[in-house]
mmCIF file of C-alpha atoms and ligand atoms in Angstrom:
data_model
loop_
_atom_site.group_PDB
_atom_site.id
_atom_site.type_symbol
_atom_site.label_atom_id
_atom_site.label_comp_id
_atom_site.label_asym_id
_atom_site.label_seq_id
_atom_site.Cartn_x
_atom_site.Cartn_y
_atom_site.Cartn_z
ATOM 1 C CA MET T 14 64.624 162.433 96.007
ATOM 2 C CA LEU T 15 68.045 162.354 99.039
ATOM 3 C CA VAL T 16 66.397 160.387 102.195
ATOM 4 C CA LEU T 17 68.250 161.198 105.738
ATOM 5 C CA GLY T 18 67.997 157.815 107.939
ATOM 6 C CA ILE T 19 68.452 158.317 111.794
ATOM 7 C CA GLU T 20 68.700 155.044 113.826
ATOM 8 C CA SER T 21 68.493 154.827 117.529
ATOM 9 C CA SER T 22 66.434 151.678 118.157
ATOM 10 C CA CYS T 23 69.164 150.011 120.828
ATOM 11 C CA ASP T 24 72.859 150.481 121.776
ATOM 12 C CA GLU T 25 74.227 152.044 118.525
ATOM 13 C CA THR T 26 74.189 155.593 116.912
ATOM 14 C CA GLY T 27 73.771 155.182 112.810
ATOM 15 C CA LEU T 28 73.145 158.039 109.943
ATOM 16 C CA ALA T 29 73.275 157.532 106.281
ATOM 17 C CA LEU T 30 72.447 159.135 103.575
ATOM 18 C CA TYR T 31 70.489 157.249 100.250
ATOM 19 C CA ARG T 32 69.495 158.823 97.247
ATOM 20 C CA HIS T 33 66.645 157.315 96.053
ATOM 21 C CA GLN T 34 66.472 157.584 91.093
ATOM 22 C CA THR T 35 62.855 158.097 90.269
ATOM 23 C CA SER T 36 62.137 157.438 86.291
ATOM 24 C CA GLN T 37 62.288 161.214 85.265
ATOM 25 C CA GLU T 38 65.051 161.685 87.718
ATOM 26 C CA THR T 39 66.910 158.780 85.999
ATOM 27 C CA ALA T 40 66.826 160.271 82.590
ATOM 28 C CA SER T 41 68.959 163.748 83.511
ATOM 29 C CA ALA T 42 69.945 161.812 86.275
ATOM 30 C CA GLN T 43 74.365 163.269 86.528
ATOM 31 C CA GLN T 44 73.639 162.640 90.462
ATOM 32 C CA PRO T 45 75.300 159.990 92.286
ATOM 33 C CA SER T 46 72.697 157.485 93.266
ATOM 34 C CA GLY T 47 72.401 154.697 95.812
ATOM 35 C CA LEU T 48 74.385 154.312 99.609
ATOM 36 C CA LEU T 49 75.939 158.207 99.453
ATOM 37 C CA ALA T 50 76.993 158.332 102.908
ATOM 38 C CA HIS T 51 77.189 155.981 105.676
ATOM 39 C CA ALA T 52 78.165 156.462 109.913
ATOM 40 C CA LEU T 53 77.338 153.644 112.844
ATOM 41 C CA HIS T 54 78.911 154.552 116.518
ATOM 42 C CA SER T 55 78.681 151.848 118.307
ATOM 43 C CA GLN T 56 78.148 152.237 122.036
ATOM 44 C CA ILE T 57 79.088 148.566 122.584
ATOM 45 C CA ASP T 58 82.484 149.484 124.587
ATOM 46 C CA MET T 59 80.925 151.859 127.127
ATOM 47 C CA HIS T 60 77.509 148.502 127.830
ATOM 48 C CA ARG T 61 80.177 146.393 128.001
ATOM 49 C CA GLU T 62 80.784 147.053 131.539
ATOM 50 C CA TYR T 63 77.885 146.227 132.780
ATOM 51 C CA GLY T 64 77.534 142.609 130.696
ATOM 52 C CA GLY T 65 74.419 144.619 128.518
ATOM 53 C CA VAL T 66 72.841 147.421 126.686
ATOM 54 C CA VAL T 67 71.824 149.978 129.991
ATOM 55 C CA PRO T 68 68.732 151.704 128.588
ATOM 56 C CA GLU T 69 69.146 154.897 130.370
ATOM 57 C CA LEU T 70 73.047 155.660 128.340
ATOM 58 C CA ALA T 71 71.508 153.882 125.434
ATOM 59 C CA SER T 72 70.052 157.060 124.941
ATOM 60 C CA ARG T 73 72.431 159.868 126.565
ATOM 61 C CA ASP T 74 75.053 158.291 124.028
ATOM 62 C CA HIS T 75 72.418 158.580 121.049
ATOM 63 C CA ILE T 76 71.773 162.117 121.890
ATOM 64 C CA ARG T 77 75.497 163.023 122.184
ATOM 65 C CA ARG T 78 76.635 161.086 119.265
ATOM 66 C CA ALA T 79 73.606 161.538 116.423
ATOM 67 C CA ILE T 80 75.072 165.081 115.195
ATOM 68 C CA PRO T 81 77.968 164.815 114.862
ATOM 69 C CA LEU T 82 77.235 161.719 112.815
ATOM 70 C CA LEU T 83 74.887 163.817 110.490
ATOM 71 C CA GLU T 84 78.376 166.316 109.593
ATOM 72 C CA THR T 85 80.199 163.200 108.898
ATOM 73 C CA VAL T 86 77.764 161.563 106.599
ATOM 74 C CA LEU T 87 77.834 165.499 104.706
ATOM 75 C CA ALA T 88 80.540 165.688 104.356
ATOM 76 C CA THR T 89 81.229 162.031 102.926
ATOM 77 C CA ALA T 90 78.184 162.600 100.592
ATOM 78 C CA GLY T 91 78.958 166.095 99.601
ATOM 79 C CA VAL T 92 76.506 167.913 99.778
ATOM 80 C CA THR T 93 74.576 169.814 102.210
ATOM 81 C CA THR T 94 71.524 169.734 104.394
ATOM 82 C CA SER T 95 68.916 171.830 101.376
ATOM 83 C CA ASP T 96 70.607 168.683 99.081
ATOM 84 C CA ILE T 97 68.158 166.869 101.846
ATOM 85 C CA ASP T 98 64.580 166.103 100.308
ATOM 86 C CA ALA T 99 63.578 163.597 103.726
ATOM 87 C CA VAL T 100 64.637 162.198 106.763
ATOM 88 C CA ALA T 101 63.597 158.517 107.977
ATOM 89 C CA TYR T 102 63.508 157.208 111.532
ATOM 90 C CA THR T 103 63.725 154.217 113.497
ATOM 91 C CA ALA T 104 59.844 154.710 115.254
ATOM 92 C CA GLY T 105 59.891 151.014 116.797
ATOM 93 C CA PRO T 106 60.221 148.667 117.924
ATOM 94 C CA GLY T 107 62.900 148.897 120.579
ATOM 95 C CA LEU T 108 63.789 151.008 123.916
ATOM 96 C CA ALA T 109 62.147 153.300 123.910
ATOM 97 C CA GLY T 110 63.799 156.140 125.614
ATOM 98 C CA ALA T 111 66.605 155.077 122.202
ATOM 99 C CA LEU T 112 63.907 155.611 119.920
ATOM 100 C CA LEU T 113 62.648 158.124 121.709
ATOM 101 C CA VAL T 114 65.933 160.181 121.550
ATOM 102 C CA GLY T 115 66.056 159.134 116.798
ATOM 103 C CA SER T 116 62.796 159.818 116.455
ATOM 104 C CA SER T 117 63.322 163.774 118.033
ATOM 105 C CA ILE T 118 66.542 164.427 116.360
ATOM 106 C CA ALA T 119 64.882 163.599 113.096
ATOM 107 C CA ASN T 120 61.597 165.442 113.142
ATOM 108 C CA ALA T 121 62.812 168.811 114.633
ATOM 109 C CA LEU T 122 66.093 168.726 111.174
ATOM 110 C CA ALA T 123 62.873 167.582 109.304
ATOM 111 C CA TYR T 124 61.451 171.437 110.775
ATOM 112 C CA ALA T 125 63.722 172.645 110.222
ATOM 113 C CA TRP T 126 64.169 171.852 107.143
ATOM 114 C CA ARG T 127 60.890 172.543 106.211
ATOM 115 C CA LYS T 128 60.639 168.584 104.755
ATOM 116 C CA PRO T 129 58.305 165.007 104.995
ATOM 117 C CA VAL T 130 59.170 163.213 107.526
ATOM 118 C CA ILE T 131 58.350 158.987 108.424
ATOM 119 C CA GLY T 132 58.585 156.383 110.532
ATOM 120 C CA ILE T 133 60.054 153.359 109.830
ATOM 121 C CA HIS T 134 59.421 150.048 111.247
ATOM 122 C CA HIS T 135 63.516 148.511 112.242
ATOM 123 C CA LEU T 136 62.888 144.854 111.210
ATOM 124 C CA GLU T 137 61.245 146.467 107.863
ATOM 125 C CA GLY T 138 64.591 148.461 107.521
ATOM 126 C CA HIS T 139 66.787 145.401 108.190
ATOM 127 C CA LEU T 140 64.827 143.274 106.119
ATOM 128 C CA LEU T 141 65.559 145.123 102.461
ATOM 129 C CA SER T 142 69.306 145.718 103.782
ATOM 130 C CA PRO T 143 70.008 143.018 100.771
ATOM 131 C CA LEU T 144 68.703 145.544 98.554
ATOM 132 C CA LEU T 145 71.862 147.719 98.858
ATOM 133 C CA ALA T 146 74.546 144.797 98.640
ATOM 134 C CA SER T 147 76.109 144.235 94.636
ATOM 135 C CA ASN T 148 74.151 141.345 94.742
ATOM 136 C CA PRO T 149 69.849 142.138 95.689
ATOM 137 C CA PRO T 150 67.519 140.478 95.035
ATOM 138 C CA ASP T 151 64.635 140.410 93.306
ATOM 139 C CA PHE T 152 60.560 140.261 94.790
ATOM 140 C CA PRO T 153 59.505 137.971 96.367
ATOM 141 C CA PHE T 154 61.669 136.536 98.383
ATOM 142 C CA VAL T 155 61.528 134.846 102.162
ATOM 143 C CA ALA T 156 63.661 136.440 104.841
ATOM 144 C CA LEU T 157 64.709 135.559 108.056
ATOM 145 C CA LEU T 158 65.441 138.322 110.257
ATOM 146 C CA VAL T 159 67.597 136.775 113.148
ATOM 147 C CA SER T 160 68.535 139.888 115.548
ATOM 148 C CA GLY T 161 68.911 140.673 119.729
ATOM 149 C CA GLY T 162 65.563 140.930 119.470
ATOM 150 C CA HIS T 163 63.681 138.590 116.589
ATOM 151 C CA THR T 164 64.157 136.039 115.466
ATOM 152 C CA GLN T 165 61.066 135.009 112.095
ATOM 153 C CA LEU T 166 60.585 133.505 108.928
ATOM 154 C CA MET T 167 59.248 136.929 106.312
ATOM 155 C CA SER T 168 57.645 136.180 102.996
ATOM 156 C CA VAL T 169 58.716 139.453 101.470
ATOM 157 C CA ARG T 170 56.515 140.129 98.641
ATOM 158 C CA GLY T 171 57.344 143.703 98.343
ATOM 159 C CA VAL T 172 58.252 147.112 99.457
ATOM 160 C CA GLY T 173 55.338 146.190 102.757
ATOM 161 C CA ASP T 174 54.042 143.101 101.824
ATOM 162 C CA TYR T 175 54.916 141.403 104.167
ATOM 163 C CA GLU T 176 54.089 138.169 106.159
ATOM 164 C CA ILE T 177 55.288 136.142 109.185
ATOM 165 C CA LEU T 178 55.452 132.839 108.913
ATOM 166 C CA GLY T 179 56.854 131.680 111.768
ATOM 167 C CA GLU T 180 58.478 133.017 115.242
ATOM 168 C CA THR T 181 59.874 132.291 117.888
ATOM 169 C CA LEU T 182 57.889 131.651 121.469
ATOM 170 C CA ASP T 183 60.684 132.188 123.657
ATOM 171 C CA ASP T 184 64.314 134.098 122.921
ATOM 172 C CA ALA T 185 64.929 135.099 119.849
ATOM 173 C CA ALA T 186 68.210 133.931 117.925
ATOM 174 C CA GLY T 187 70.745 136.342 118.950
ATOM 175 C CA GLU T 188 69.670 136.702 122.673
ATOM 176 C CA ALA T 189 69.962 133.092 122.505
ATOM 177 C CA PHE T 190 73.895 133.636 121.877
ATOM 178 C CA ASP T 191 74.302 136.862 125.188
ATOM 179 C CA LYS T 192 73.240 134.339 126.961
ATOM 180 C CA THR T 193 75.104 131.599 125.934
ATOM 181 C CA ALA T 194 77.588 134.139 126.122
ATOM 182 C CA LYS T 195 77.386 135.581 129.538
ATOM 183 C CA LEU T 196 77.018 131.501 130.922
ATOM 184 C CA LEU T 197 80.680 131.315 128.545
ATOM 185 C CA GLY T 198 81.610 134.331 130.495
ATOM 186 C CA LEU T 199 82.888 135.992 127.655
ATOM 187 C CA SER T 200 81.881 139.832 127.414
ATOM 188 C CA TYR T 201 78.968 141.224 125.500
ATOM 189 C CA PRO T 202 77.912 141.459 123.047
ATOM 190 C CA GLY T 203 78.488 137.003 122.245
ATOM 191 C CA GLY T 204 77.734 136.449 119.156
ATOM 192 C CA PRO T 205 80.935 137.397 117.570
ATOM 193 C CA ALA T 206 82.611 135.511 120.764
ATOM 194 C CA VAL T 207 80.982 132.545 121.007
ATOM 195 C CA SER T 208 81.354 132.057 117.362
ATOM 196 C CA ALA T 209 85.301 132.648 117.160
ATOM 197 C CA LEU T 210 85.087 130.813 120.480
ATOM 198 C CA ALA T 211 83.308 127.690 118.769
ATOM 199 C CA ASN T 212 85.700 127.397 115.702
ATOM 200 C CA GLU T 213 88.469 126.059 119.293
ATOM 201 C CA GLY T 214 85.556 123.594 119.398
ATOM 202 C CA HIS T 215 85.446 119.362 118.468
ATOM 203 C CA PRO T 216 82.321 118.757 116.182
ATOM 204 C CA GLY T 217 79.425 116.490 118.637
ATOM 205 C CA ALA T 218 82.017 116.291 121.512
ATOM 206 C CA ILE T 219 78.288 117.629 123.111
ATOM 207 C CA THR T 220 75.517 117.091 121.830
ATOM 208 C CA LEU T 221 72.878 120.161 121.861
ATOM 209 C CA PRO T 222 68.804 119.490 121.936
ATOM 210 C CA ARG T 223 67.343 121.247 118.918
ATOM 211 C CA PRO T 224 64.594 122.547 119.982
ATOM 212 C CA MET T 225 61.342 122.669 117.509
ATOM 213 C CA LEU T 226 63.453 121.088 115.227
ATOM 214 C CA HIS T 227 60.601 118.260 113.825
ATOM 215 C CA SER T 228 57.061 120.525 114.802
ATOM 216 C CA GLY T 229 55.864 120.839 111.932
ATOM 217 C CA ASP T 230 55.509 124.117 111.496
ATOM 218 C CA LEU T 231 58.143 127.655 111.175
ATOM 219 C CA ASP T 232 57.956 128.694 115.123
ATOM 220 C CA PHE T 233 61.684 128.352 116.804
ATOM 221 C CA SER T 234 62.770 128.169 120.261
ATOM 222 C CA PHE T 235 65.794 129.426 121.790
ATOM 223 C CA SER T 236 65.727 128.930 125.857
ATOM 224 C CA GLY T 237 65.456 126.288 126.419
ATOM 225 C CA LEU T 238 68.943 125.230 124.049
ATOM 226 C CA LYS T 239 70.356 128.185 127.129
ATOM 227 C CA THR T 240 69.054 125.742 130.328
ATOM 228 C CA ALA T 241 71.168 123.227 127.876
ATOM 229 C CA VAL T 242 73.890 125.075 128.050
ATOM 230 C CA LEU T 243 73.761 126.329 131.420
ATOM 231 C CA THR T 244 73.941 122.268 132.292
ATOM 232 C CA GLN T 245 76.554 121.829 129.990
ATOM 233 C CA VAL T 246 78.219 124.762 132.376
ATOM 234 C CA LYS T 247 77.616 123.268 135.649
ATOM 235 C CA ARG T 248 78.118 119.631 134.842
ATOM 236 C CA LEU T 249 81.758 120.005 133.182
ATOM 237 C CA SER T 250 82.827 123.053 135.846
ATOM 238 C CA ARG T 251 86.371 122.335 137.310
ATOM 239 C CA LEU T 252 86.363 123.694 141.118
ATOM 240 C CA PRO T 253 88.584 123.225 143.479
ATOM 241 C CA GLU T 254 87.341 120.103 145.355
ATOM 242 C CA SER T 255 88.809 122.745 147.665
ATOM 243 C CA ALA T 256 86.730 125.336 146.832
ATOM 244 C CA ALA T 257 84.276 124.839 149.766
ATOM 245 C CA ALA T 258 86.843 123.223 152.431
ATOM 246 C CA GLN T 259 89.281 126.931 152.597
ATOM 247 C CA GLY T 260 85.807 128.652 152.516
ATOM 248 C CA ALA T 261 83.867 129.983 150.022
ATOM 249 C CA PRO T 262 80.681 129.755 150.192
ATOM 250 C CA ALA T 263 78.622 127.188 148.236
ATOM 251 C CA SER T 264 77.184 130.709 146.469
ATOM 252 C CA ASP T 265 80.333 131.542 145.505
ATOM 253 C CA THR T 266 79.938 129.269 143.374
ATOM 254 C CA TYR T 267 78.109 127.957 141.880
ATOM 255 C CA ARG T 268 77.898 131.299 140.359
ATOM 256 C CA ALA T 269 81.476 130.776 139.304
ATOM 257 C CA SER T 270 79.960 127.837 137.332
ATOM 258 C CA GLU T 271 77.099 130.502 136.051
ATOM 259 C CA SER T 272 79.688 132.611 134.848
ATOM 260 C CA GLY T 273 81.898 130.146 133.360
ATOM 261 C CA SER T 274 85.567 130.512 135.337
ATOM 262 C CA ALA T 275 85.827 127.481 135.947
ATOM 263 C CA LEU T 276 85.999 125.857 132.446
ATOM 264 C CA ALA T 277 88.364 123.893 131.131
ATOM 265 C CA HIS T 278 88.963 125.758 128.175
ATOM 266 C CA GLN T 279 87.798 123.485 125.361
ATOM 267 C CA ASP T 280 85.115 122.531 127.303
ATOM 268 C CA LYS T 281 84.201 126.506 127.020
ATOM 269 C CA ALA T 282 85.105 125.861 123.524
ATOM 270 C CA ASP T 283 83.079 122.756 123.003
ATOM 271 C CA ILE T 284 79.898 124.111 124.023
ATOM 272 C CA ALA T 285 80.117 127.301 122.471
ATOM 273 C CA ARG T 286 81.112 124.203 118.978
ATOM 274 C CA ALA T 287 77.127 122.621 120.416
ATOM 275 C CA PHE T 288 75.488 125.530 120.977
ATOM 276 C CA VAL T 289 76.400 126.980 117.695
ATOM 277 C CA ASP T 290 75.617 123.974 116.295
ATOM 278 C CA ALA T 291 72.473 123.048 116.928
ATOM 279 C CA ALA T 292 71.048 126.927 116.675
ATOM 280 C CA VAL T 293 72.696 126.462 112.571
ATOM 281 C CA ASP T 294 70.670 124.071 111.976
ATOM 282 C CA VAL T 295 67.267 124.833 113.562
ATOM 283 C CA LEU T 296 68.060 128.264 110.766
ATOM 284 C CA VAL T 297 68.426 126.788 108.254
ATOM 285 C CA ALA T 298 66.108 123.270 108.673
ATOM 286 C CA LYS T 299 63.279 125.674 109.313
ATOM 287 C CA SER T 300 64.353 128.456 106.656
ATOM 288 C CA LEU T 301 65.017 125.118 104.139
ATOM 289 C CA ASN T 302 60.907 124.617 105.362
ATOM 290 C CA ALA T 303 59.924 128.796 104.249
ATOM 291 C CA LEU T 304 61.124 127.820 101.033
ATOM 292 C CA LYS T 305 59.280 124.729 100.551
ATOM 293 C CA ARG T 306 55.561 126.142 101.769
ATOM 294 C CA THR T 307 56.352 129.208 100.081
ATOM 295 C CA GLY T 308 57.188 128.022 96.828
ATOM 296 C CA MET T 309 60.479 130.733 96.735
ATOM 297 C CA LYS T 310 63.744 130.063 95.566
ATOM 298 C CA ARG T 311 65.471 133.474 97.410
ATOM 299 C CA LEU T 312 65.999 133.733 100.294
ATOM 300 C CA VAL T 313 67.555 136.858 103.019
ATOM 301 C CA VAL T 314 69.438 136.822 105.766
ATOM 302 C CA ALA T 315 69.423 140.154 107.956
ATOM 303 C CA GLY T 316 70.089 141.136 111.570
ATOM 304 C CA GLY T 317 72.740 140.822 113.654
ATOM 305 C CA VAL T 318 73.187 136.862 113.772
ATOM 306 C CA GLY T 319 73.305 136.512 109.878
ATOM 307 C CA ALA T 320 76.557 138.331 110.094
ATOM 308 C CA ASN T 321 77.495 134.207 112.043
ATOM 309 C CA ARG T 322 79.883 132.474 109.917
ATOM 310 C CA GLN T 323 78.646 129.422 111.204
ATOM 311 C CA LEU T 324 75.585 129.887 109.618
ATOM 312 C CA ARG T 325 75.779 131.369 106.434
ATOM 313 C CA GLU T 326 78.569 128.207 105.448
ATOM 314 C CA ALA T 327 75.370 126.212 105.798
ATOM 315 C CA LEU T 328 73.566 128.131 104.282
ATOM 316 C CA ASN T 329 75.360 128.644 101.596
ATOM 317 C CA ALA T 330 75.710 124.051 101.652
ATOM 318 C CA ALA T 331 72.946 123.791 101.582
ATOM 319 C CA ALA T 332 71.772 126.597 98.825
ATOM 320 C CA THR T 333 74.209 124.397 96.115
ATOM 321 C CA ARG T 334 73.695 121.676 97.840
ATOM 322 C CA LYS T 335 69.037 122.477 97.202
ATOM 323 C CA ARG T 336 68.635 124.875 94.339
ATOM 324 C CA PHE T 337 67.791 127.986 95.820
ATOM 325 C CA SER T 338 69.609 131.681 96.167
ATOM 326 C CA VAL T 339 70.342 133.885 99.306
ATOM 327 C CA PHE T 340 71.221 136.580 99.553
ATOM 328 C CA TYR T 341 72.783 138.766 102.548
ATOM 329 C CA PRO T 342 73.830 142.191 103.517
ATOM 330 C CA ASP T 343 77.042 143.353 102.941
ATOM 331 C CA LEU T 344 78.886 142.280 106.704
ATOM 332 C CA ASP T 345 78.665 145.806 108.174
ATOM 333 C CA LEU T 346 75.424 146.477 107.525
ATOM 334 C CA CYS T 347 74.059 143.121 108.896
ATOM 335 C CA THR T 348 73.941 145.139 112.807
ATOM 336 C CA ASP T 349 72.043 147.533 112.966
ATOM 337 C CA ASN T 350 72.716 150.732 111.064
ATOM 338 C CA GLY T 351 70.797 154.323 109.294
ATOM 339 C CA ALA T 352 70.836 152.958 105.577
ATOM 340 C CA MET T 353 68.852 150.574 105.505
ATOM 341 C CA ILE T 354 66.751 153.091 107.655
ATOM 342 C CA ALA T 355 67.346 155.423 104.779
ATOM 343 C CA LEU T 356 66.771 152.957 102.258
ATOM 344 C CA ALA T 357 63.396 152.123 104.091
ATOM 345 C CA GLY T 358 62.673 155.352 103.916
ATOM 346 C CA ALA T 359 63.074 156.393 100.195
ATOM 347 C CA LEU T 360 61.238 153.237 99.539
ATOM 348 C CA ARG T 361 58.805 154.297 101.514
ATOM 349 C CA MET T 362 58.434 157.461 99.388
ATOM 350 C CA ALA T 363 58.336 157.358 96.860
ATOM 351 C CA ARG T 364 55.642 154.667 96.908
ATOM 352 C CA TRP T 365 53.931 156.143 99.383
ATOM 353 C CA PRO T 366 54.576 160.294 99.594
ATOM 354 C CA GLU T 367 50.760 160.521 101.819
ATOM 355 C CA GLN T 368 53.620 157.561 104.307
ATOM 356 C CA ALA T 369 54.929 160.752 105.812
ATOM 357 C CA ARG T 370 54.268 163.744 108.061
ATOM 358 C CA HIS T 371 54.181 167.513 107.890
ATOM 359 C CA ASP T 372 52.997 168.200 111.650
ATOM 360 C CA TYR T 373 55.836 167.011 113.115
ATOM 361 C CA ARG T 374 53.809 165.171 115.028
ATOM 362 C CA PHE T 375 55.512 161.652 115.958
ATOM 363 C CA THR T 376 55.757 158.445 118.372
ATOM 364 C CA VAL T 377 57.152 155.440 118.710
ATOM 365 C CA SER T 378 56.311 151.863 119.341
ATOM 366 C CA PRO T 379 59.122 150.563 121.322
ATOM 367 C CA ARG T 380 56.582 147.183 120.480
ATOM 368 C CA TRP T 381 55.150 147.086 116.520
ATOM 369 C CA GLU T 382 54.933 143.965 114.938
ATOM 370 C CA LEU T 383 55.608 144.264 111.571
ATOM 371 C CA GLY T 384 52.350 144.331 108.330
ATOM 372 C CA GLN T 385 51.061 145.927 111.542
ATOM 373 C CA PRO T 386 49.754 149.738 111.617
ATOM 374 C CA GLN T 387 52.185 151.972 113.609
ATOM 375 C CA PRO T 388 51.329 151.688 117.314
ATOM 376 C CA ALA T 389 49.325 154.520 118.350
HETATM 377 O O1 KG4 D 430 70.296 143.456 114.017
HETATM 378 P P1 KG4 D 430 71.907 143.778 115.546
HETATM 379 O O2 KG4 D 430 72.586 144.212 115.450
HETATM 380 O O3 KG4 D 430 70.808 144.003 116.289
HETATM 381 C C1 KG4 D 430 69.072 144.112 116.854
HETATM 382 O O4 KG4 D 430 67.837 144.729 116.083
HETATM 383 O O5 KG4 D 430 69.025 143.855 118.358
HETATM 384 O O6 KG4 D 430 71.652 141.897 115.706
HETATM 385 C C2 KG4 D 430 72.105 142.051 117.266
HETATM 386 C C3 KG4 D 430 72.520 140.523 117.301
HETATM 387 C C4 KG4 D 430 73.134 140.486 119.120
HETATM 388 O O7 KG4 D 430 72.661 139.321 119.558
HETATM 389 C C5 KG4 D 430 74.295 140.189 118.714
HETATM 390 O O8 KG4 D 430 75.182 139.127 120.297
HETATM 391 C C6 KG4 D 430 74.207 138.802 117.112
HETATM 392 O O9 KG4 D 430 73.247 140.047 116.604
HETATM 393 N N1 KG4 D 430 75.089 139.194 116.793
HETATM 394 C C7 KG4 D 430 75.550 137.667 116.209
HETATM 395 C C8 KG4 D 430 76.683 137.959 115.635
HETATM 396 N N2 KG4 D 430 77.230 139.578 115.133
HETATM 397 C C9 KG4 D 430 75.617 139.433 116.624
HETATM 398 N N3 KG4 D 430 75.170 136.149 116.608
HETATM 399 C C10 KG4 D 430 75.729 135.515 116.156
HETATM 400 N N4 KG4 D 430 77.714 135.510 115.452
HETATM 401 C C11 KG4 D 430 77.788 136.598 114.751
HETATM 402 N N5 KG4 D 430 79.162 136.618 114.338
HETATM 403 ZN ZN1 ZN D 431 68.211 145.011 114.654
#
């Protein structure tokens, strides 16, 4: 079964073709299976000048990119539209307008091709994405989902069998990276920039709190960490004494310290280092607790922050020490992409074909908790 996947929940348009081989097909398998092609357009350059995602611009850009990306994946996979058996798309959570674009295109294509169509939860895509790697995990596993909008620990017993063990009470981990980047005057998206700057920082030069490290549960809180970063930025800001004397209004001086522009480079790097160390410590400690509680021996890390080098190094070291296995998606499939949606769609269609729709009525769910039915 060949599935077209369409992702458009935020600032990346991703399309992909995934072929799932059923046991009958395996016997006569002459066709390549697995991920045949994926193509992505990132809107980062467009949103950068605004310092974050502008939803209206995101929707308009998804419209422009989807069909050219479809042509790219068809050409790469060497298939035609008539080879496609089903269409999967991200139905939520995410930006309403952006989701509507992908959903409309998916349903329109499926209608034109008279093929079934299935709406997928974005986070299900992320947590299944390590199955596309060359060394995929077996079920069950604990999943640490760390994206721009979510931070959750889940127990994953199989496709569609998810239980939330803990989650953030306020900001997501990626959001904390992005806000820290802003405070340090780094450009959007902040995660990779903060991570790179942290490498130049001196470990221990600054210490930041580890929120909820000892809370005894598997929940997270990152907003206090962001406030602690702001306090350090203000403390270390080197604004010329003469700024006020030269007539700079106090509000400008305050703004300069809030955007990191008054910080020495090494101070910025030390703050970045302290932030990354604190965030990574909490993420690793809670993941270890989740493994202990569930008795599971496999940890899957997915979502944009899963691309973070410091987090991967710390988890790899913990895995060796505590004897568990840790799995990641390939780096290019950590952030949003169509491959994970095509995969999730194919696995669901193979198992529960009745979940696909043939009436092409659809709705999107900007807020949708994983494991719950899609809200109408
Ligand atoms: O999963 P994703 O692409 O989109 C959402 O579903 O939210 O995650 C995006 C988030 C952003 O907050 C971005 O700053 C963060 O992932 N991110 C990183 C890295 N790469 C992306 N955070 C830390 N280190 C990275 N290398
Ligand atoms: Zn995502």
